[in-house]
Amino acid sequence: MAAFGRHKAQRLARPDGSRRGGLDERAAPVVRLLNGRARFCTTSSCAGRIVLAQGSTADAGIQKQNCTWLLVTHETCDKGDVMTALEKATGDVVLKFEPFVLHVQCQELQDAQLLHSVAVDSGFRNSGITVGRGGKIMMAVRSTHCLEVPLCHKGKLMVSEEYIEFLIHVANQKMEENIKRINRFYERLESALNAAVSANSSSSQETGKNRSVYVHRRKRKTMQEQGVRTSPEDHNAESEPQDGAESSLAIFAEIMIAD
Amino acid sequence: MAAFGRHKAQRLARPDGSRRGGLDERAAPVVRLLNGRARFCTTSSCAGRIVLAQGSTADAGIQKQNCTWLLVTHETCDKGDVMTALEKATGDVVLKFEPFVLHVQCQELQDAQLLHSVAVDSGFRNSGITVGRGGKIMMAVRSTHCLEVPLCHKGKLMVSEEYIEFLIHVANQKMEENIKRINRFYERLESALNAAVSANSSSSQETGKNRSVYVHRRKRKTMQEQGVRTSPEDHNAESEPQDGAESSLAIFAEIMIAD
């Protein structure tokens, strides 16, 4: 516990290494909520963004190592701004919508599990845990909810203004959904962490172990309800940590060992 | 060990639940390699695909619960096929490139860690571990390498044929890169698993514990080399399980406890 605490203090004292130089407004509440708890330490975050990314190579399909942003916004965007930015295009330009991303170092695996459940419940279905060398435990909150649309090739705009308007409408819808998910995540995380604290204090007199219960609300659909079922359970399906029993509510009990 | 083995046997005996009804050819070698080892059990896979997905709602930005495929291919595609498929469009149609996805149940956490390292080394940087209720350990192999391009709105094609040709070129490049990554993953996985077996047999006479060493080849770039550094370490950056020490080679030692 002490080692984690020292590491956390060092980590949070570092200057912000991001291009923006500070926390995104919409990510800030979640980040502060987590960093206010001893067992968590956020390492990076982004509230989500719409970006016009210009690459230096002609291979738009290959991930660009060196790219510049013609436009970036953490809110919805409008056509005027996008068209203005596209006028500066000289290479291959891609419009991307990238949803909320958060990396959190966790003291113990059960902390990562709690966070993982809340993230998945909130719609961040590509979230996952990493256990690194020396036992360092990270939880990455991720979503599949994206857009990646090539717009310019060697500086030439390949689509009409009408398409740009349509695309922006789609991107803005994704941004709005993203914002809802972040809010949902914050609320559920706050509940889960408070429930863990309550269980901790009420049972601490009984035994050396503390029990916390996170009510894992996940609606599982039958194959019939889901319509066309793709392989493997749809690229957008979360990895399924449990057996395929269909129930609308599952109690996810966690044992938290008292420090 | 016995319980995991029984569960695996039951799992592998189930009929294939995917729409395709069987393994994708390119995913098959990796799947067979893993299922040939007692400690792993694959639960779902997709070699990667280019899809024209038609949704039933007007909200192209919202994930579709019920969608149909106008076209799906696990190889590169050509413009003729895509144009023909688009003629059948009646709703909102999106072209997606979805890379290789694999879900693997692992007997123990260190098995998932080994798989995770190999996956990340091979380019599947959004891979992650899930530890579910009852201790079920899943590793999801995932990538950020995607395309999602709205093409039709209410049945109307919003882009030119020239754009479709350009887009297919980009999608095909991503598919080719995807195939290279799968092959890289197979080779590295095979090496890592063989190294684990060798270490297991050579040290089994010494103590009750077995040591296996996976050479974790990861090139870490300095901020200067990486050009524009986005927040948080770029949406495409893997979640960083280790401290930011820069080294081109890190030994990732794993202790595998003898069963």
Coordinates of C-alpha atoms in Angstrom, one line a residue:
Chain A
M1 CA 0.0 0.0 0.0
A2 CA 2.8 2.4 1.0
A3 CA 4.8 1.7 -2.2
F4 CA 1.7 2.3 -4.3
G5 CA 1.0 5.5 -2.5
R6 CA 4.6 6.8 -3.0
H7 CA 4.5 5.9 -6.7
K8 CA 1.2 7.6 -7.0
A9 CA 2.5 10.8 -5.4
Q10 CA 5.5 10.9 -7.7
R11 CA 3.3 10.2 -10.8
L12 CA 0.8 13.0 -10.0
A13 CA 3.6 15.5 -9.3
R14 CA 4.9 15.1 -12.8
P15 CA 4.1 17.9 -15.3
D16 CA 1.4 17.0 -17.8
G17 CA 3.0 15.3 -20.8
S18 CA 0.2 15.8 -23.2
R19 CA 0.1 18.1 -26.1
R20 CA -2.8 20.0 -24.5
G21 CA -0.9 20.4 -21.3
G22 CA -3.8 19.7 -19.0
L23 CA -6.8 17.7 -18.3
D24 CA -9.7 17.7 -20.7
E25 CA -12.7 19.3 -19.0
R26 CA -15.1 16.4 -19.5
A27 CA -12.5 13.9 -18.3
A28 CA -11.6 15.9 -15.2
P29 CA -14.4 14.7 -12.9
V30 CA -13.6 11.1 -13.5
V31 CA -9.9 11.7 -13.1
R32 CA -10.3 13.5 -9.9
L33 CA -12.8 11.0 -8.5
L34 CA -10.2 8.2 -9.1
N35 CA -7.2 10.1 -7.9
G36 CA -9.1 11.0 -4.8
R37 CA -9.0 7.3 -3.9
A38 CA -5.8 5.7 -2.6
R39 CA -6.1 2.6 -4.7
F40 CA -6.2 4.3 -8.1
C41 CA -3.8 6.6 -10.0
T42 CA -4.7 7.8 -13.5
T43 CA -1.8 8.0 -15.9
S44 CA -3.5 9.4 -19.0
S45 CA -6.9 10.5 -20.3
C46 CA -8.7 12.1 -23.2
A47 CA -12.3 13.1 -23.1
G48 CA -12.7 12.1 -26.8
R49 CA -12.1 14.2 -29.9
I50 CA -12.9 14.9 -33.5
V51 CA -9.6 15.4 -35.3
L52 CA -8.5 16.2 -38.9
A53 CA -5.2 14.4 -39.0
Q54 CA -2.7 14.9 -41.8
G55 CA -0.1 12.3 -42.5
S56 CA 3.3 12.7 -44.2
T57 CA 3.1 9.6 -46.3
A58 CA 0.9 8.7 -49.2
D59 CA -0.2 5.5 -47.4
A60 CA -3.3 6.7 -45.7
G61 CA -4.0 3.2 -44.7
I62 CA -0.9 2.8 -42.6
Q63 CA -0.8 4.3 -39.2
K64 CA 1.1 7.6 -39.4
Q65 CA 4.1 8.0 -37.1
N66 CA 4.3 11.7 -37.8
C67 CA 1.1 13.5 -38.3
T68 CA -0.2 17.0 -37.7
W69 CA -3.6 18.1 -36.7
L70 CA -5.4 20.5 -38.9
L71 CA -8.3 20.6 -36.4
V72 CA -9.0 19.1 -33.0
T73 CA -12.1 19.6 -30.9
H74 CA -13.3 17.9 -27.7
E75 CA -16.8 19.1 -28.4
T76 CA -19.1 18.9 -31.4
C77 CA -17.8 20.7 -34.5
D78 CA -19.3 22.6 -37.4
K79 CA -18.9 22.5 -41.1
G80 CA -17.3 25.9 -41.4
D81 CA -14.4 25.0 -39.2
V82 CA -13.8 21.8 -41.0
M83 CA -13.9 23.3 -44.4
T84 CA -11.5 26.0 -43.3
A85 CA -9.1 23.5 -41.9
L86 CA -9.3 21.3 -45.1
E87 CA -8.2 24.3 -47.2
K88 CA -4.8 23.9 -45.5
A89 CA -4.4 20.3 -46.6
T90 CA -1.3 19.3 -48.5
G91 CA -1.1 15.6 -47.9
D92 CA -3.5 12.7 -46.8
V93 CA -6.1 13.9 -44.4
V94 CA -8.3 11.7 -42.3
L95 CA -11.2 12.7 -40.1
K96 CA -11.3 10.7 -36.9
F97 CA -13.6 10.5 -34.1
E98 CA -11.9 9.0 -31.1
P99 CA -13.9 8.3 -27.9
F100 CA -13.0 8.7 -24.3
V101 CA -9.8 6.9 -23.2
L102 CA -8.5 6.6 -19.7
H103 CA -5.6 4.7 -18.3
V104 CA -5.6 4.0 -14.6
Q105 CA -3.0 2.2 -12.5
C106 CA -4.7 0.1 -9.8
Q107 CA -3.2 -1.1 -6.5
E108 CA -4.6 -4.6 -6.8
L109 CA -6.3 -6.7 -9.4
Q110 CA -9.7 -6.5 -7.7
D111 CA -9.5 -2.7 -8.0
A112 CA -8.9 -3.1 -11.7
Q113 CA -11.8 -5.6 -11.9
L114 CA -14.2 -3.1 -10.3
L115 CA -13.2 -0.4 -12.6
H116 CA -13.4 -2.7 -15.6
S117 CA -17.0 -3.7 -14.8
V118 CA -18.1 -0.2 -14.4
A119 CA -16.4 0.8 -17.6
V120 CA -18.1 -2.0 -19.6
D121 CA -21.5 -1.3 -18.0
S122 CA -21.1 2.3 -19.1
G123 CA -20.5 1.4 -22.7
F124 CA -16.7 1.3 -22.9
R125 CA -16.7 -2.2 -24.1
N126 CA -13.1 -2.5 -25.3
S127 CA -11.8 -1.9 -21.8
G128 CA -9.1 -4.2 -20.6
I129 CA -6.6 -4.9 -17.9
T130 CA -2.8 -5.2 -18.3
V131 CA -0.6 -6.8 -15.7
G132 CA 3.0 -5.9 -16.4
R133 CA 6.3 -6.9 -15.1
G134 CA 6.7 -6.5 -11.4
G135 CA 2.9 -6.8 -11.1
K136 CA 2.0 -3.3 -12.2
I137 CA -1.7 -3.4 -12.9
M138 CA -3.3 -1.0 -15.4
M139 CA -6.9 -0.7 -16.6
A140 CA -7.6 1.0 -19.9
V141 CA -11.0 2.4 -20.5
R142 CA -11.7 2.1 -24.2
S143 CA -14.6 2.0 -26.7
T144 CA -15.1 0.8 -30.2
H145 CA -17.2 3.8 -31.0
C146 CA -15.2 5.5 -33.7
L147 CA -14.9 7.1 -37.1
E148 CA -12.0 7.0 -39.5
V149 CA -12.7 8.6 -42.8
P150 CA -10.0 9.5 -45.4
L151 CA -11.0 12.9 -46.9
C152 CA -7.9 14.1 -48.8
H153 CA -5.3 12.4 -50.9
K154 CA -2.1 14.3 -51.6
G155 CA -3.9 17.5 -50.7
K156 CA -6.9 17.0 -52.9
L157 CA -10.3 16.8 -51.3
M158 CA -12.0 13.6 -52.4
V159 CA -15.6 14.3 -51.2
S160 CA -18.2 16.9 -51.6
E161 CA -19.2 19.6 -49.2
E162 CA -22.5 17.9 -48.8
Y163 CA -20.7 14.8 -47.7
I164 CA -18.6 16.8 -45.2
E165 CA -21.9 18.1 -43.7
F166 CA -23.3 14.7 -43.4
L167 CA -20.1 13.3 -41.9
I168 CA -19.9 16.1 -39.3
H169 CA -23.5 15.2 -38.3
V170 CA -22.5 11.6 -37.8
A171 CA -19.3 12.6 -35.9
N172 CA -21.3 15.0 -33.7
Q173 CA -23.8 12.2 -32.8
K174 CA -20.9 10.1 -31.8
M175 CA -19.5 12.9 -29.6
E176 CA -22.8 13.4 -27.9
E177 CA -23.1 9.7 -27.2
N178 CA -19.5 9.7 -25.9
I179 CA -20.4 12.5 -23.5
K180 CA -23.4 10.6 -22.2
R181 CA -21.2 7.6 -21.6
I182 CA -18.6 9.6 -19.7
N183 CA -21.4 10.9 -17.5
R184 CA -22.8 7.4 -17.0
F185 CA -19.4 6.2 -16.1
Y186 CA -18.8 8.9 -13.6
E187 CA -22.1 8.2 -11.8
R188 CA -21.7 4.4 -11.8
L189 CA -18.1 4.7 -10.7
E190 CA -19.0 7.0 -7.8
S191 CA -21.7 4.6 -6.7
A192 CA -19.4 1.6 -6.9
L193 CA -16.6 3.3 -5.0
N194 CA -19.0 4.5 -2.3
A195 CA -20.6 1.0 -2.0
A196 CA -17.1 -0.4 -1.6
V197 CA -16.3 2.1 1.2
S198 CA -19.6 1.4 3.0
A199 CA -19.1 -2.3 2.9
N200 CA -15.6 -1.8 4.1
S201 CA -16.6 0.1 7.2
S202 CA -19.7 -2.0 8.1
S203 CA -17.9 -5.3 7.9
S204 CA -14.5 -4.3 9.2
Q205 CA -15.4 -5.2 12.8
E206 CA -16.5 -8.7 11.9
T207 CA -13.5 -10.4 10.3
G208 CA -10.2 -9.3 8.8
K209 CA -11.7 -9.4 5.4
N210 CA -14.0 -6.7 3.8
R211 CA -16.7 -7.4 1.4
S212 CA -17.9 -5.0 -1.2
V213 CA -20.7 -5.7 -3.7
Y214 CA -20.9 -4.0 -7.1
V215 CA -24.2 -4.6 -8.8
H216 CA -23.2 -5.5 -12.3
R217 CA -26.0 -4.3 -14.5
R218 CA -25.7 -5.8 -17.8
K219 CA -28.5 -6.6 -20.2
R220 CA -27.7 -9.7 -22.1
K221 CA -29.7 -10.2 -25.2
T222 CA -30.7 -13.5 -26.8
M223 CA -29.5 -14.2 -30.3
Q224 CA -33.1 -13.6 -31.5
E225 CA -33.3 -10.2 -30.0
Q226 CA -29.9 -9.2 -31.4
G227 CA -30.9 -9.7 -35.0
V228 CA -28.1 -10.6 -37.2
R229 CA -25.3 -12.0 -35.1
T230 CA -21.9 -11.5 -36.5
S231 CA -18.7 -13.3 -35.9
P232 CA -17.2 -13.4 -33.3
E233 CA -20.2 -12.1 -31.4
D234 CA -19.7 -9.0 -33.3
H235 CA -16.4 -7.1 -33.4
N236 CA -18.1 -4.6 -31.0
A237 CA -19.0 -7.2 -28.4
E238 CA -17.1 -7.0 -25.2
S239 CA -14.9 -9.9 -24.4
E240 CA -17.2 -12.1 -22.4
P241 CA -15.7 -12.9 -19.0
Q242 CA -18.7 -14.9 -17.9
D243 CA -20.6 -17.9 -19.1
G244 CA -23.4 -17.2 -21.5
A245 CA -26.1 -17.5 -18.9
E246 CA -28.8 -15.0 -19.8
S247 CA -29.9 -12.8 -16.9
S248 CA -30.6 -9.2 -16.8
L249 CA -28.8 -8.6 -13.5
A250 CA -25.8 -10.2 -12.1
I251 CA -24.3 -9.6 -8.8
F252 CA -20.5 -9.1 -9.1
A253 CA -19.3 -9.7 -5.6
E254 CA -15.7 -8.7 -4.8
I255 CA -13.7 -9.4 -1.8
M256 CA -11.5 -6.5 -0.9
I257 CA -8.8 -7.5 1.5
A258 CA -8.3 -5.0 4.3
D259 CA -4.9 -3.4 4.1
Chain B
M1 CA -5.8 -27.6 -14.1
A2 CA -8.4 -30.4 -14.4
A3 CA -11.3 -28.0 -14.1
F4 CA -9.9 -25.8 -16.8
G5 CA -9.3 -28.9 -19.0
R6 CA -12.9 -30.0 -18.6
H7 CA -14.3 -26.6 -19.3
K8 CA -12.1 -26.4 -22.4
A9 CA -13.3 -29.7 -23.7
Q10 CA -16.9 -28.7 -23.3
R11 CA -16.2 -25.3 -24.9
L12 CA -14.5 -26.7 -28.0
A13 CA -17.2 -29.3 -28.4
R14 CA -19.9 -26.7 -28.9
P15 CA -21.1 -26.0 -32.4
D16 CA -19.6 -22.8 -34.0
G17 CA -21.9 -19.9 -33.0
S18 CA -20.7 -17.5 -35.6
R19 CA -22.6 -16.4 -38.6
R20 CA -19.9 -17.8 -40.9
G21 CA -20.2 -21.2 -39.1
G22 CA -16.5 -21.9 -39.0
L23 CA -13.0 -20.6 -38.5
D24 CA -11.7 -17.9 -40.8
E25 CA -8.8 -19.4 -42.7
R26 CA -6.2 -16.8 -41.7
A27 CA -7.2 -17.0 -38.0
A28 CA -7.1 -20.8 -38.0
P29 CA -3.3 -21.4 -37.5
V30 CA -3.2 -19.1 -34.4
V31 CA -6.4 -20.7 -33.1
R32 CA -5.1 -24.2 -33.5
L33 CA -1.7 -23.3 -32.0
L34 CA -3.4 -22.0 -28.9
N35 CA -6.0 -24.8 -28.6
G36 CA -3.2 -27.3 -28.9
R37 CA -1.9 -26.1 -25.5
A38 CA -3.6 -27.1 -22.4
R39 CA -3.4 -23.6 -20.8
F40 CA -5.4 -21.8 -23.5
C41 CA -8.9 -22.1 -25.0
T42 CA -10.0 -19.7 -27.7
T43 CA -13.6 -18.6 -27.5
S44 CA -14.0 -16.4 -30.6
S45 CA -12.0 -15.1 -33.5
C46 CA -12.2 -13.1 -36.7
A47 CA -9.3 -12.8 -39.2
G48 CA -10.4 -9.3 -40.0
R49 CA -12.8 -8.1 -42.6
I50 CA -14.1 -5.4 -44.9
V51 CA -17.8 -4.9 -44.4
L52 CA -20.6 -2.8 -45.9
A53 CA -23.0 -2.6 -43.0
Q54 CA -26.5 -1.3 -43.4
G55 CA -28.3 -0.1 -40.3
S56 CA -32.0 0.1 -39.8
T57 CA -32.0 3.5 -38.1
A58 CA -31.3 7.0 -39.5
D59 CA -28.7 7.5 -36.8
A60 CA -25.6 6.4 -38.6
G61 CA -23.6 7.6 -35.7
I62 CA -25.1 5.3 -33.2
Q63 CA -24.1 1.7 -33.0
K64 CA -26.6 -0.4 -34.8
Q65 CA -28.2 -3.2 -32.9
N66 CA -29.8 -4.7 -36.0
C67 CA -27.8 -4.4 -39.1
T68 CA -27.3 -6.4 -42.3
W69 CA -24.2 -6.9 -44.4
L70 CA -24.4 -5.9 -48.0
L71 CA -20.8 -7.2 -48.4
V72 CA -18.2 -9.0 -46.3
T73 CA -14.8 -10.2 -47.2
H74 CA -11.8 -11.4 -45.2
E75 CA -9.5 -10.6 -48.1
T76 CA -8.9 -7.5 -50.1
C77 CA -11.9 -6.3 -52.1
D78 CA -12.5 -4.6 -55.5
K79 CA -14.5 -1.7 -56.6
G80 CA -16.9 -3.7 -58.7
D81 CA -18.1 -5.8 -55.8
V82 CA -18.5 -2.8 -53.6
M83 CA -20.4 -0.8 -56.3
T84 CA -22.7 -3.8 -56.9
A85 CA -23.4 -4.2 -53.2
L86 CA -24.1 -0.4 -52.8
E87 CA -26.8 -0.6 -55.4
K88 CA -28.8 -2.6 -52.9
A89 CA -28.6 0.1 -50.3
T90 CA -31.9 1.3 -48.8
G91 CA -30.7 2.7 -45.5
D92 CA -27.6 4.1 -43.9
V93 CA -24.5 2.2 -45.1
V94 CA -21.1 2.3 -43.6
L95 CA -17.9 0.7 -44.9
K96 CA -15.9 -0.7 -42.0
F97 CA -12.5 -2.3 -41.8
E98 CA -12.2 -4.4 -38.7
P99 CA -8.9 -6.0 -37.9
F100 CA -8.1 -9.4 -36.4
V101 CA -9.8 -10.1 -33.1
L102 CA -9.3 -13.1 -30.9
H103 CA -10.6 -14.0 -27.5
V104 CA -8.7 -16.6 -25.5
Q105 CA -9.5 -18.0 -22.1
C106 CA -6.3 -18.6 -20.1
Q107 CA -5.7 -21.0 -17.3
E108 CA -3.7 -18.5 -15.2
L109 CA -2.9 -14.9 -15.2
Q110 CA 0.7 -15.4 -16.3
D111 CA -0.6 -17.3 -19.4
A112 CA -2.7 -14.2 -20.2
Q113 CA 0.3 -12.0 -19.6
L114 CA 2.5 -14.0 -22.0
L115 CA -0.3 -13.8 -24.7
H116 CA -0.8 -10.1 -24.0
S117 CA 2.9 -9.3 -24.5
V118 CA 3.1 -11.2 -27.8
A119 CA -0.1 -9.6 -29.0
V120 CA 1.2 -6.1 -28.3
D121 CA 4.6 -6.8 -29.8
S122 CA 2.9 -8.0 -33.0
G123 CA 1.0 -4.7 -33.3
F124 CA -2.3 -5.5 -31.6
R125 CA -2.0 -2.7 -29.2
N126 CA -5.5 -2.5 -27.8
S127 CA -5.2 -6.0 -26.4
G128 CA -6.3 -6.5 -22.8
I129 CA -7.0 -8.9 -20.0
T130 CA -10.3 -9.4 -18.3
V131 CA -10.6 -11.2 -15.0
G132 CA -14.2 -12.1 -14.4
R133 CA -16.3 -13.5 -11.6
G134 CA -15.0 -16.7 -10.3
G135 CA -11.5 -15.9 -11.6
K136 CA -12.2 -16.6 -15.2
I137 CA -9.3 -15.0 -17.2
M138 CA -9.8 -13.8 -20.7
M139 CA -7.3 -12.2 -23.1
A140 CA -8.7 -10.2 -26.0
V141 CA -6.3 -9.5 -28.9
R142 CA -7.4 -6.2 -30.5
S143 CA -6.1 -3.5 -32.6
T144 CA -6.9 0.2 -33.2
H145 CA -6.3 -0.2 -37.0
C146 CA -9.7 0.5 -38.4
L147 CA -11.9 2.3 -40.9
E148 CA -15.4 3.4 -40.4
V149 CA -16.8 5.5 -43.3
P150 CA -20.5 6.4 -43.8
L151 CA -21.3 6.0 -47.5
C152 CA -25.0 6.1 -47.8
H153 CA -27.8 8.0 -46.1
K154 CA -31.3 6.7 -46.4
G155 CA -30.2 4.7 -49.4
K156 CA -28.5 7.6 -51.2
L157 CA -24.9 7.2 -52.0
M158 CA -23.1 10.3 -50.7
V159 CA -19.7 9.9 -52.4
S160 CA -18.4 9.6 -55.9
E161 CA -17.1 6.4 -57.5
E162 CA -13.7 7.9 -57.6
Y163 CA -13.8 8.2 -53.8
I164 CA -15.0 4.6 -53.4
E165 CA -12.0 3.5 -55.5
F166 CA -9.7 5.5 -53.2
L167 CA -11.3 4.2 -50.1
I168 CA -11.0 0.6 -51.2
H169 CA -7.3 1.2 -51.8
V170 CA -7.0 2.4 -48.2
A171 CA -9.1 -0.5 -46.9
N172 CA -7.0 -3.0 -48.8
Q173 CA -3.8 -1.6 -47.4
K174 CA -5.2 -2.0 -43.9
M175 CA -6.2 -5.6 -44.7
E176 CA -2.7 -6.3 -46.0
E177 CA -1.1 -4.9 -42.9
N178 CA -3.6 -6.9 -40.8
I179 CA -2.5 -10.1 -42.5
K180 CA 1.2 -9.3 -41.8
R181 CA 0.3 -8.7 -38.2
I182 CA -1.5 -12.0 -37.9
N183 CA 1.5 -13.8 -39.4
R184 CA 3.9 -12.0 -37.0
F185 CA 1.7 -12.9 -34.1
Y186 CA 1.7 -16.5 -35.1
E187 CA 5.5 -16.7 -35.3
R188 CA 6.1 -14.9 -32.1
L189 CA 3.5 -16.8 -30.3
E190 CA 5.0 -20.1 -31.4
S191 CA 8.4 -19.0 -30.3
A192 CA 7.2 -17.8 -27.0
L193 CA 5.2 -21.0 -26.3
N194 CA 8.1 -23.2 -27.3
A195 CA 10.5 -21.2 -25.1
A196 CA 8.1 -21.7 -22.2
V197 CA 8.1 -25.4 -22.8
S198 CA 11.9 -25.6 -23.1
A199 CA 12.4 -23.7 -19.9
N200 CA 9.8 -25.8 -18.3
S201 CA 11.5 -29.1 -19.1
S202 CA 15.1 -27.9 -18.4
S203 CA 14.3 -26.5 -15.0
S204 CA 11.8 -29.0 -13.8
Q205 CA 14.4 -31.1 -12.2
E206 CA 15.8 -28.3 -10.1
T207 CA 12.9 -27.0 -8.1
G208 CA 9.2 -27.2 -8.0
K209 CA 8.9 -24.0 -9.9
N210 CA 9.5 -23.5 -13.6
R211 CA 10.8 -20.4 -15.2
S212 CA 10.1 -19.3 -18.7
V213 CA 11.5 -16.2 -20.3
Y214 CA 9.8 -14.3 -23.1
V215 CA 12.0 -11.7 -24.7
H216 CA 9.7 -8.8 -24.9
R217 CA 10.8 -6.8 -28.0
R218 CA 9.4 -3.4 -27.8
K219 CA 10.8 -0.4 -29.4
R220 CA 10.2 2.6 -27.3
K221 CA 10.5 6.0 -28.9
T222 CA 11.4 9.2 -27.2
M223 CA 9.0 12.1 -27.5
Q224 CA 11.3 13.8 -30.0
E225 CA 11.4 10.8 -32.4
Q226 CA 7.6 10.4 -32.2
G227 CA 7.0 13.8 -33.7
V228 CA 3.7 15.4 -32.5
R229 CA 2.8 13.7 -29.3
T230 CA -0.9 13.6 -28.7
S231 CA -2.8 13.1 -25.6
P232 CA -2.9 10.6 -23.9
E233 CA 0.3 9.3 -25.6
D234 CA -1.9 9.1 -28.7
H235 CA -5.2 7.2 -28.7
N236 CA -3.3 4.5 -30.6
A237 CA -0.7 4.0 -27.9
E238 CA -1.0 0.8 -26.0
S239 CA -1.7 1.2 -22.4
E240 CA 1.8 1.3 -20.8
P241 CA 2.2 -1.4 -18.2
Q242 CA 5.7 -0.4 -17.4
D243 CA 7.6 2.7 -16.2
G244 CA 8.7 5.0 -18.9
A245 CA 12.3 3.8 -19.0
E246 CA 13.4 3.8 -22.6
S247 CA 15.1 0.7 -23.7
S248 CA 14.9 -1.2 -26.9
L249 CA 14.7 -4.6 -25.3
A250 CA 13.2 -5.7 -22.1
I251 CA 13.2 -9.2 -20.7
F252 CA 9.8 -10.2 -19.5
A253 CA 10.4 -13.0 -17.1
E254 CA 7.5 -15.1 -16.1
I255 CA 7.3 -17.7 -13.4
M256 CA 5.2 -20.6 -14.4
I257 CA 4.2 -22.7 -11.5
A258 CA 4.4 -26.4 -12.3
D259 CA 1.0 -28.0 -12.1

